[in-house]
Short mmCIF file of C-alpha atoms and ligand atoms in Angstrom, two decimals:
data_model
loop_
_atom_site.label_atom_id
_atom_site.label_comp_id
_atom_site.label_asym_id
_atom_site.label_seq_id
_atom_site.Cartn_x
_atom_site.Cartn_y
_atom_site.Cartn_z
CA MET A 1 195.28 115.12 136.51
CA LYS A 2 192.64 117.15 134.65
CA ASN A 3 190.33 117.07 137.60
CA ASP A 4 193.19 118.13 139.78
CA LEU A 5 193.55 121.45 137.92
CA LYS A 6 189.77 121.85 137.78
CA ASN A 7 189.47 121.35 141.54
CA LYS A 8 192.35 123.68 142.23
CA ILE A 9 190.75 126.42 140.12
CA ASN A 10 187.34 125.83 141.70
CA ASP A 11 188.55 125.87 145.29
CA LYS A 12 191.09 128.62 144.48
CA SER A 13 194.03 126.61 145.71
CA ALA A 14 195.65 126.89 142.25
CA LYS A 15 198.87 128.89 142.45
CA ILE A 16 198.94 131.55 139.76
CA GLY A 17 202.19 132.78 138.17
CA ILE A 18 202.20 136.04 136.25
CA ILE A 19 205.31 136.51 134.09
CA GLY A 20 206.00 140.19 133.40
CA LEU A 21 204.77 142.62 136.04
CA GLY A 22 204.07 145.72 133.96
CA TYR A 23 200.92 147.61 132.93
CA VAL A 24 199.20 144.33 132.03
CA GLY A 25 200.74 141.82 134.43
CA LEU A 26 200.51 143.70 137.72
CA PRO A 27 196.77 144.55 137.58
CA LEU A 28 196.09 140.95 136.52
CA ALA A 29 198.13 139.61 139.46
CA VAL A 30 196.16 141.88 141.79
CA GLU A 31 192.83 140.72 140.32
CA PHE A 32 193.68 137.04 140.93
CA ALA A 33 194.95 137.80 144.45
CA ASN A 34 191.77 139.79 145.18
CA ASN A 35 189.84 136.66 144.21
CA SER A 36 191.57 134.54 146.87
CA PHE A 37 194.26 132.97 144.67
CA THR A 38 197.88 132.94 145.78
CA VAL A 39 199.82 134.79 143.12
CA ILE A 40 203.53 134.86 142.41
CA GLY A 41 204.80 137.40 139.92
CA PHE A 42 207.96 136.73 137.89
CA ASP A 43 210.03 139.54 136.44
CA ILE A 44 213.60 139.87 135.21
CA ASP A 45 213.70 143.42 136.56
CA LYS A 46 214.99 143.06 140.12
CA ASN A 47 213.80 146.59 141.04
CA ARG A 48 210.24 145.68 140.10
CA VAL A 49 210.44 142.45 142.10
CA ASP A 50 211.68 144.36 145.15
CA GLN A 51 209.04 147.03 144.70
CA VAL A 52 206.29 144.42 144.68
CA ASN A 53 207.67 142.67 147.74
CA ARG A 54 207.81 146.01 149.59
CA GLY A 55 204.13 146.58 148.73
CA ASP A 56 205.17 149.60 146.71
CA ASN A 57 202.65 150.05 143.87
CA TYR A 58 203.89 151.52 140.56
CA ILE A 59 200.88 151.10 138.23
CA GLY A 60 198.18 153.79 138.09
CA ASP A 61 195.24 151.39 137.67
CA VAL A 62 196.12 149.51 140.88
CA SER A 63 195.01 150.88 144.26
CA ASP A 64 197.94 151.49 146.65
CA ASP A 65 196.03 150.29 149.74
CA ASN A 66 194.71 147.18 148.07
CA PHE A 67 198.17 146.36 146.75
CA SER A 68 200.03 146.72 150.05
CA GLN A 69 197.34 144.74 151.83
CA LEU A 70 197.68 141.83 149.34
CA VAL A 71 201.46 141.85 149.73
CA SER A 72 201.41 141.97 153.52
CA SER A 73 198.90 139.10 153.64
CA LYS A 74 201.29 137.11 151.33
CA GLU A 75 198.57 136.61 148.71
CA LEU A 76 200.83 138.44 146.27
CA SER A 77 204.62 138.27 145.99
CA ALA A 78 207.25 138.49 143.29
CA THR A 79 210.50 136.79 142.34
CA ASN A 80 213.14 136.62 139.64
CA ASP A 81 213.80 132.97 140.44
CA PHE A 82 212.09 131.15 137.59
CA SER A 83 212.60 127.71 139.15
CA ILE A 84 209.57 128.58 141.31
CA ILE A 85 207.51 127.89 138.17
CA ASN A 86 207.83 124.30 139.42
CA GLU A 87 205.24 125.17 142.09
CA ILE A 88 202.83 127.05 139.81
CA ASP A 89 199.58 125.59 138.45
CA ALA A 90 198.72 128.30 135.93
CA VAL A 91 201.14 130.70 134.28
CA ILE A 92 200.09 133.83 132.41
CA ILE A 93 202.67 135.54 130.19
CA CYS A 94 202.52 139.35 129.99
CA VAL A 95 205.94 140.34 128.66
CA PRO A 96 206.55 143.13 126.11
CA THR A 97 206.21 142.58 122.37
CA PRO A 98 207.76 145.67 120.79
CA LEU A 99 209.06 146.23 117.27
CA ASN A 100 212.73 146.18 116.33
CA LYS A 101 214.45 149.00 114.42
CA LEU A 102 213.12 147.63 111.10
CA LYS A 103 209.56 147.70 112.55
CA ASP A 104 209.44 143.90 112.59
CA PRO A 105 208.14 141.97 115.64
CA ASP A 106 210.63 141.61 118.48
CA VAL A 107 209.56 138.37 120.15
CA SER A 108 212.80 138.01 122.13
CA TYR A 109 210.95 138.54 125.44
CA ILE A 110 208.56 135.70 124.60
CA LEU A 111 211.51 133.51 123.64
CA ASN A 112 213.16 134.17 127.02
CA VAL A 113 210.01 133.11 128.80
CA ARG A 114 209.72 130.06 126.57
CA TYR A 115 213.21 129.05 127.66
CA GLN A 116 212.26 129.29 131.35
CA LEU A 117 208.98 127.46 130.82
CA SER A 118 210.62 124.65 128.88
CA LYS A 119 212.88 124.07 131.90
CA TYR A 120 210.18 124.16 134.57
CA ILE A 121 207.01 122.95 132.85
CA HIS A 122 205.34 120.10 134.74
CA PRO A 123 202.29 117.88 134.27
CA GLY A 124 198.90 119.50 134.90
CA MET A 125 200.13 123.01 134.16
CA LEU A 126 198.11 125.64 132.29
CA ILE A 127 199.95 128.31 130.27
CA SER A 128 198.27 131.35 128.77
CA LEU A 129 200.04 133.89 126.57
CA GLU A 130 198.56 137.40 126.82
CA SER A 131 201.29 139.41 125.08
CA THR A 132 200.01 140.77 121.79
CA THR A 133 201.65 138.93 118.91
CA TYR A 134 201.27 137.69 115.35
CA PRO A 135 198.95 134.79 114.47
CA GLY A 136 200.80 131.51 114.89
CA THR A 137 203.08 132.51 117.78
CA THR A 138 201.49 130.25 120.39
CA ARG A 139 201.49 127.16 118.20
CA GLU A 140 204.68 127.69 116.20
CA LEU A 141 206.94 129.46 118.67
CA ILE A 142 205.91 128.20 122.12
CA LEU A 143 204.30 124.79 121.76
CA PRO A 144 207.23 122.81 120.24
CA ALA A 145 209.62 123.85 123.06
CA LEU A 146 207.11 122.80 125.73
CA GLU A 147 206.44 119.41 124.19
CA LYS A 148 210.16 118.56 124.15
CA LYS A 149 209.98 117.16 127.66
CA GLY A 150 207.67 114.44 126.37
CA LEU A 151 204.51 116.13 127.66
CA THR A 152 201.48 116.18 125.36
CA VAL A 153 199.45 119.34 124.96
CA GLY A 154 195.77 119.02 125.87
CA LYS A 155 196.56 115.96 127.98
CA ASP A 156 199.57 116.66 130.18
CA PHE A 157 199.52 120.45 129.99
CA TYR A 158 197.31 123.16 128.51
CA LEU A 159 198.35 126.03 126.25
CA CYS A 160 196.20 129.01 125.21
CA PHE A 161 196.36 132.51 123.83
CA SER A 162 194.16 135.08 125.53
CA PRO A 163 194.69 138.69 124.45
CA GLU A 164 194.85 141.44 127.03
CA ARG A 165 192.32 144.21 126.44
CA VAL A 166 193.20 146.61 129.25
CA ASP A 167 192.52 150.29 128.61
CA PRO A 168 194.69 152.17 131.12
CA GLY A 169 192.81 154.90 132.97
CA ASN A 170 189.37 153.62 131.87
CA GLU A 171 187.14 153.86 134.94
CA LYS A 172 184.19 152.00 133.42
CA TYR A 173 185.87 148.96 131.88
CA GLN A 174 188.40 147.08 133.94
CA ILE A 175 189.58 143.48 134.06
CA LYS A 176 186.40 142.05 135.60
CA ASN A 177 183.84 143.55 133.22
CA THR A 178 185.84 143.44 129.97
CA PRO A 179 184.98 140.23 128.11
CA LYS A 180 188.05 138.01 127.64
CA VAL A 181 188.76 136.03 124.48
CA ILE A 182 190.54 132.68 124.73
CA GLY A 183 191.72 130.14 122.18
CA GLY A 184 193.52 126.95 123.19
CA ILE A 185 195.63 124.54 121.14
CA THR A 186 193.08 121.81 121.92
CA GLU A 187 189.50 121.87 123.22
CA ASN A 188 190.77 120.85 126.65
CA CYS A 189 193.20 123.76 126.66
CA THR A 190 190.38 126.21 125.90
CA LYS A 191 188.17 124.57 128.53
CA PHE A 192 190.72 124.89 131.35
CA GLY A 193 191.81 128.36 130.25
CA LYS A 194 188.18 129.51 130.21
CA MET A 195 187.64 128.03 133.63
CA LEU A 196 190.62 129.91 135.05
CA TYR A 197 189.64 133.30 133.63
CA GLU A 198 186.00 132.82 134.62
CA SER A 199 187.11 132.84 138.23
CA ILE A 200 187.99 136.56 137.89
CA ILE A 201 186.16 137.83 134.76
CA ASP A 202 182.39 138.08 134.11
CA THR A 203 182.42 136.97 130.45
CA VAL A 204 184.94 134.71 128.75
CA VAL A 205 184.54 134.18 124.99
CA PRO A 206 186.11 130.96 123.67
CA VAL A 207 187.31 130.83 120.05
CA SER A 208 188.31 127.90 117.90
CA SER A 209 192.11 128.29 118.04
CA PRO A 210 194.97 130.40 119.41
CA GLU A 211 195.41 131.82 115.90
CA ALA A 212 191.82 133.15 115.97
CA ALA A 213 192.43 134.73 119.40
CA GLU A 214 195.75 136.25 118.24
CA THR A 215 194.02 137.68 115.16
CA VAL A 216 191.09 139.08 117.20
CA LYS A 217 193.51 141.26 119.15
CA LEU A 218 195.24 142.47 116.00
CA LEU A 219 191.91 143.24 114.33
CA GLU A 220 190.77 145.28 117.35
CA ASN A 221 193.89 147.45 117.35
CA THR A 222 194.19 147.64 113.57
CA PHE A 223 190.55 148.82 113.48
CA ARG A 224 191.49 151.64 115.85
CA SER A 225 194.65 152.55 113.99
CA ILE A 226 192.84 152.73 110.64
CA ASN A 227 189.92 154.74 111.98
CA ILE A 228 192.22 157.16 113.79
CA GLY A 229 194.17 157.42 110.52
CA LEU A 230 190.94 158.32 108.72
CA ALA A 231 190.07 160.94 111.36
CA ASN A 232 193.57 162.39 111.02
CA GLU A 233 193.34 162.59 107.25
CA VAL A 234 189.90 164.19 107.44
CA ALA A 235 191.39 166.72 109.90
CA ILE A 236 194.05 167.65 107.34
CA MET A 237 191.38 167.88 104.62
CA CYS A 238 189.22 170.10 106.85
CA GLU A 239 192.11 172.48 107.39
CA LYS A 240 192.31 172.91 103.62
CA LEU A 241 188.52 173.25 103.37
CA GLY A 242 188.31 175.77 106.20
CA VAL A 243 185.87 173.47 108.03
CA ASP A 244 186.03 172.51 111.73
CA VAL A 245 186.72 168.74 111.78
CA TRP A 246 185.60 168.43 115.40
CA GLU A 247 182.19 169.84 114.53
CA VAL A 248 181.94 167.51 111.54
CA ILE A 249 182.81 164.44 113.62
CA ASP A 250 180.48 165.37 116.49
CA VAL A 251 177.59 165.87 114.11
CA ALA A 252 178.31 162.68 112.15
CA ALA A 253 178.20 160.90 115.51
CA THR A 254 174.55 161.93 115.97
CA LYS A 255 173.75 159.22 113.40
CA PRO A 256 172.61 156.32 115.56
CA PHE A 257 173.87 153.60 113.20
CA GLY A 258 176.69 153.01 110.72
CA PHE A 259 179.10 155.56 112.20
CA MET A 260 181.54 155.25 115.08
CA LYS A 261 183.30 158.28 116.51
CA PHE A 262 187.10 158.51 116.26
CA THR A 263 189.00 161.74 116.79
CA PRO A 264 192.14 163.15 115.23
CA GLY A 265 195.21 164.01 117.29
CA PRO A 266 198.94 164.61 117.31
CA GLY A 267 199.76 160.96 116.50
CA LEU A 268 199.45 157.49 117.95
CA GLY A 269 200.95 156.47 121.29
CA GLY A 270 201.19 153.64 123.79
CA HIS A 271 202.36 150.07 123.57
CA CYS A 272 199.44 148.89 121.40
CA ILE A 273 197.95 150.94 118.57
CA PRO A 274 201.21 152.13 116.96
CA ILE A 275 202.76 148.65 117.21
CA ASP A 276 200.21 145.85 116.95
CA PRO A 277 199.11 146.43 113.31
CA HIS A 278 202.76 145.93 112.27
CA TYR A 279 202.63 142.44 113.79
CA LEU A 280 199.81 141.58 111.41
CA ALA A 281 201.44 143.32 108.44
CA TRP A 282 204.71 141.46 109.12
CA LYS A 283 202.95 138.10 109.28
CA MET A 284 201.13 138.87 106.03
CA LYS A 285 204.45 139.75 104.36
CA THR A 286 205.65 136.22 105.16
CA LEU A 287 202.55 135.01 103.29
CA ASP A 288 203.34 137.27 100.32
CA TYR A 289 200.50 139.71 101.03
CA ARG A 290 200.77 143.47 101.55
CA ALA A 291 198.45 144.81 104.27
CA ARG A 292 197.67 148.06 102.46
CA PHE A 293 195.17 149.60 104.91
CA ILE A 294 197.67 149.11 107.73
CA GLU A 295 200.48 150.73 105.73
CA LEU A 296 198.37 153.73 104.74
CA ALA A 297 197.02 154.35 108.25
CA GLY A 298 200.57 154.00 109.59
CA GLU A 299 201.82 156.56 107.10
CA ILE A 300 199.12 159.10 108.00
CA ASN A 301 199.36 158.54 111.75
CA THR A 302 203.14 158.72 111.92
CA GLY A 303 202.98 161.91 109.85
CA MET A 304 200.88 163.72 112.47
CA PRO A 305 203.76 165.00 114.65
CA ASN A 306 205.19 166.64 111.51
CA HIS A 307 201.79 168.13 110.81
CA VAL A 308 201.72 169.60 114.32
CA ILE A 309 205.15 171.14 113.64
CA LYS A 310 203.64 172.74 110.54
CA LEU A 311 200.85 174.25 112.63
CA ILE A 312 203.40 175.58 115.14
CA GLY A 313 205.47 177.13 112.32
CA ASN A 314 202.28 178.67 110.91
CA GLY A 315 201.36 180.17 114.26
CA LEU A 316 204.84 181.62 114.79
CA ASN A 317 204.76 183.14 111.28
CA ARG A 318 201.97 185.40 112.44
CA PHE A 319 204.41 186.95 114.88
CA LYS A 320 207.23 187.02 112.28
CA LYS A 321 209.01 184.36 114.32
CA SER A 322 210.44 180.97 113.47
CA ILE A 323 210.66 177.65 115.26
CA ASN A 324 214.42 178.21 115.38
CA GLY A 325 215.09 180.11 118.59
CA SER A 326 211.50 180.04 119.93
CA GLN A 327 210.73 178.95 123.48
CA ILE A 328 208.09 176.25 123.34
CA LEU A 329 206.16 174.54 126.13
CA VAL A 330 204.63 171.13 125.42
CA LEU A 331 201.63 170.68 127.67
CA GLY A 332 200.97 166.99 128.42
CA ILE A 333 203.42 164.35 127.20
CA ALA A 334 201.79 161.04 128.25
CA TYR A 335 200.38 159.20 125.25
CA LYS A 336 196.83 159.79 126.45
CA ASN A 337 195.08 161.86 129.08
CA ASP A 338 195.16 161.15 132.80
CA ILE A 339 197.82 158.44 132.70
CA ASP A 340 201.61 158.48 133.22
CA ASP A 341 202.74 156.28 130.29
CA VAL A 342 204.96 157.98 127.66
CA ARG A 343 205.72 154.89 125.58
CA GLU A 344 205.56 155.79 121.85
CA SER A 345 203.98 159.12 122.83
CA PRO A 346 203.72 161.57 119.91
CA ALA A 347 204.83 164.28 122.35
CA LEU A 348 208.32 162.79 122.24
CA ASP A 349 208.39 163.00 118.42
CA ILE A 350 207.09 166.56 118.51
CA MET A 351 209.73 167.58 121.06
CA THR A 352 212.46 165.94 118.99
CA LEU A 353 211.33 167.65 115.79
CA LEU A 354 211.13 171.02 117.56
CA GLU A 355 214.62 170.63 119.00
CA GLN A 356 215.93 169.60 115.58
CA GLY A 357 214.37 172.82 114.26
CA GLY A 358 216.30 174.87 116.81
CA ALA A 359 213.54 175.50 119.38
CA ILE A 360 214.12 175.55 123.12
CA VAL A 361 211.64 172.99 124.41
CA ASP A 362 210.24 172.38 127.90
CA TYR A 363 207.29 170.34 129.00
CA TYR A 364 204.71 170.33 131.75
CA ASP A 365 202.97 167.10 132.82
CA GLU A 366 202.12 166.36 136.45
CA TYR A 367 201.82 162.67 135.61
CA VAL A 368 205.35 162.52 134.19
CA PRO A 369 207.79 164.46 136.39
CA LYS A 370 210.83 163.44 134.32
CA ILE A 371 211.79 161.49 131.21
CA LYS A 372 214.91 159.99 129.70
CA TRP A 373 216.00 162.41 127.01
CA ASN A 374 219.07 162.28 124.72
CA ASN A 375 220.92 159.90 127.07
CA ALA A 376 220.18 162.15 130.05
CA GLU A 377 217.20 163.18 132.15
CA LYS A 378 214.75 165.92 131.32
CA VAL A 379 212.68 167.28 134.19
CA GLY A 380 209.25 168.78 133.53
CA GLN A 381 208.22 172.25 134.70
CA LYS A 382 206.80 172.10 138.21
CA THR A 383 204.16 174.84 138.26
CA LEU A 384 202.00 176.25 135.53
CA ASN A 385 201.87 179.90 136.60
CA THR A 386 201.60 183.26 134.83
CA ASP A 387 205.35 183.91 134.68
CA LEU A 388 206.01 180.50 133.20
CA LEU A 389 203.29 180.68 130.55
CA LYS A 390 204.22 184.22 129.54
CA SER A 391 207.84 183.16 129.02
CA TYR A 392 206.95 180.89 126.06
CA ASP A 393 206.34 181.88 122.46
CA VAL A 394 204.03 178.89 122.00
CA VAL A 395 202.20 176.41 124.21
CA VAL A 396 201.44 173.14 122.41
CA ILE A 397 198.69 171.03 123.97
CA VAL A 398 199.62 167.46 123.06
CA THR A 399 197.83 165.58 125.85
CA ASP A 400 194.63 166.95 127.40
CA HIS A 401 195.01 165.90 131.03
CA SER A 402 191.92 166.85 133.00
CA ASN A 403 193.91 168.41 135.87
CA ILE A 404 194.84 171.50 133.83
CA ASP A 405 193.02 174.86 134.05
CA TYR A 406 192.82 175.49 130.31
CA GLU A 407 191.06 178.86 130.68
CA PHE A 408 194.02 180.03 132.76
CA VAL A 409 196.45 178.69 130.15
CA LYS A 410 194.51 180.57 127.48
CA SER A 411 194.52 183.83 129.40
CA GLN A 412 198.30 183.76 130.01
CA SER A 413 199.71 182.37 126.74
CA LYS A 414 200.77 184.25 123.62
CA LEU A 415 199.96 181.44 121.18
CA ILE A 416 198.44 177.99 121.67
CA ILE A 417 198.46 175.00 119.33
CA ASP A 418 195.58 172.80 120.45
CA THR A 419 195.84 169.25 119.07
CA ARG A 420 193.00 167.86 121.22
CA ASN A 421 190.13 170.32 120.73
CA VAL A 422 190.42 171.52 124.33
CA TYR A 423 189.13 174.91 123.12
CA LYS A 424 186.14 173.51 121.26
CA GLY A 425 184.51 176.04 118.92
CA ASN A 426 187.11 178.69 119.81
CA LYS A 427 187.53 181.59 117.40
CA ASP A 428 190.31 183.44 119.27
CA PRO A 429 193.10 183.86 116.69
CA LYS A 430 195.82 183.08 119.23
CA ILE A 431 194.56 179.50 119.40
CA ILE A 432 195.20 177.19 116.45
CA ARG A 433 193.17 174.02 116.70
CA LEU A 434 194.29 170.96 114.74
CA GLY A 435 191.80 170.21 111.98
CA THR A 436 190.33 173.68 111.78
CA HIS A 437 192.84 176.17 110.36
CA GLN A 438 193.85 176.49 106.79
CA ILE A 439 197.53 175.73 106.26
CA THR A 440 199.15 178.28 104.00
N1 LIG B 501 199.83 148.37 128.25
C1 LIG B 501 198.70 148.15 127.64
O1 LIG B 501 197.81 149.00 127.67
C2 LIG B 501 198.44 146.84 126.90
C3 LIG B 501 197.13 146.54 126.50
C4 LIG B 501 196.87 145.34 125.84
C5 LIG B 501 197.93 144.47 125.57
N2 LIG B 501 199.21 144.80 125.94
C6 LIG B 501 200.26 143.82 125.65
O2 LIG B 501 200.67 143.20 126.84
C7 LIG B 501 202.07 142.90 126.81
C8 LIG B 501 202.76 143.52 128.01
O3 LIG B 501 202.62 144.93 127.94
P1 LIG B 501 202.88 145.88 129.17
O4 LIG B 501 202.34 147.21 128.78
O5 LIG B 501 202.39 145.27 130.43
O6 LIG B 501 204.49 145.89 129.20
P2 LIG B 501 205.42 146.49 130.36
O7 LIG B 501 206.67 146.91 129.70
O8 LIG B 501 204.66 147.49 131.18
O9 LIG B 501 205.72 145.26 131.31
C9 LIG B 501 206.40 144.12 130.90
C10 LIG B 501 207.15 143.53 132.08
O10 LIG B 501 207.72 142.31 131.66
C11 LIG B 501 209.01 142.22 132.24
N3 LIG B 501 209.80 141.25 131.47
C12 LIG B 501 210.46 141.40 130.31
N4 LIG B 501 211.03 140.24 129.94
C13 LIG B 501 210.74 139.33 130.87
C14 LIG B 501 211.04 137.97 131.05
N5 LIG B 501 211.75 137.29 130.15
N6 LIG B 501 210.57 137.35 132.14
C15 LIG B 501 209.84 138.02 133.06
N7 LIG B 501 209.51 139.33 132.95
C16 LIG B 501 209.96 139.96 131.87
C17 LIG B 501 209.54 143.64 132.22
O11 LIG B 501 210.61 143.79 133.13
C18 LIG B 501 208.28 144.40 132.61
O12 LIG B 501 208.17 144.53 134.02
C19 LIG B 501 202.56 143.41 125.47
O13 LIG B 501 202.53 142.37 124.54
C20 LIG B 501 201.52 144.44 125.07
O14 LIG B 501 201.43 144.61 123.68
C21 LIG B 501 199.49 145.96 126.61
#
């Protein structure tokens, strides 16, 4: 049976199932299909399934032409019929792992998949969990349900955790050249998992257990959250010191060792950095340990939208105006530049806080034509012209998309709050850069 899976991976006759066809799952499905595997995507969202089967791409990192070609050649298809798992040799799970209202892990999506897998698991099958989660999930949450059918892990089926490391919009590092970590329940599990990923990825790094692999992912994102938190706090300190934080960081980064550059900003965004550290902190709470660095970074980072509001209020004060009643344009609302994802974006918090303060708020973001807003739809401004810019009391740059003519924005706006150092070194008093102006 073992050799069967090995041969199927080697001759690419293994059928690959990707469960969850979002930002992580769809590019992964495409990568396997591009490497001559037949791939079936599973999703509970019928619209997504139909979109895939029409060859209609919806993820920025996937090429439209490549996608439609893979669908028309039947190398890639999608379904919401989970009984097809019966035909799959290797399943990769890429479903969401958000937080609930109490900021505790919401593993309900993983549990739904577990239910489907426990029904359709069959001998010789390889299962890899890629959704970010707390250490112990693979062994404690998934394994027992899969063994119920009398199958033994490492012998009859193989179970691993392999964290996704995708960086949406990154042109240099994509699936193929980003090293992949994998930890199986048994040595055999790791061996087969490694073999599968090596058929599409240059470097696969095995670790001793799923728990180690789960913790690697949480360390990577906690490292980012804490260092961004430090950069944000230094930005606030620099405002009080009257020093330009961006200059300080750039110069510190000339040190060739012992320093790594992180930049401040309006707050954390995306499905990873604001969420993942809480998975680790939650797990540690169950072990009676408080993850203090995580808590502190979380406190500073989640405070940044409020800090931006302070800067806006400060700027308006100069014109004897208040946030209440001002017309404010938020420029860029995706959680980072040159992508269309608004999940956890600080722009949404900033817009909410401004509206709560009585401002009239619009946004402009070519990547995000509309958003769900207060149980309705909010449509972004369509053109960034002179009349539009002149009609606002303040323009707040939250996301620095590269398709914006910032010199034009500067020439036409009354007041700009720049949270991304777009106007590096600027001394024009109508521009307030985060991390440079003294708060009074
Ligand atoms: N987006 C990133 O940049 C990124 C990077 C690294 C890791 N991750 C992790 O990867 C996982 C997936 O993230 P994402 O950004 O792709 O999420 P996503 O929301 O873009 O996509 C998830 C997909 O799973 C589907 N789904 C939900 N429940 C399902 C079920 N029971 N069966 C089948 N499909 C189901 C949803 O309909 C959706 O299409 C998360 O754990 C996330 O933390 C994301």
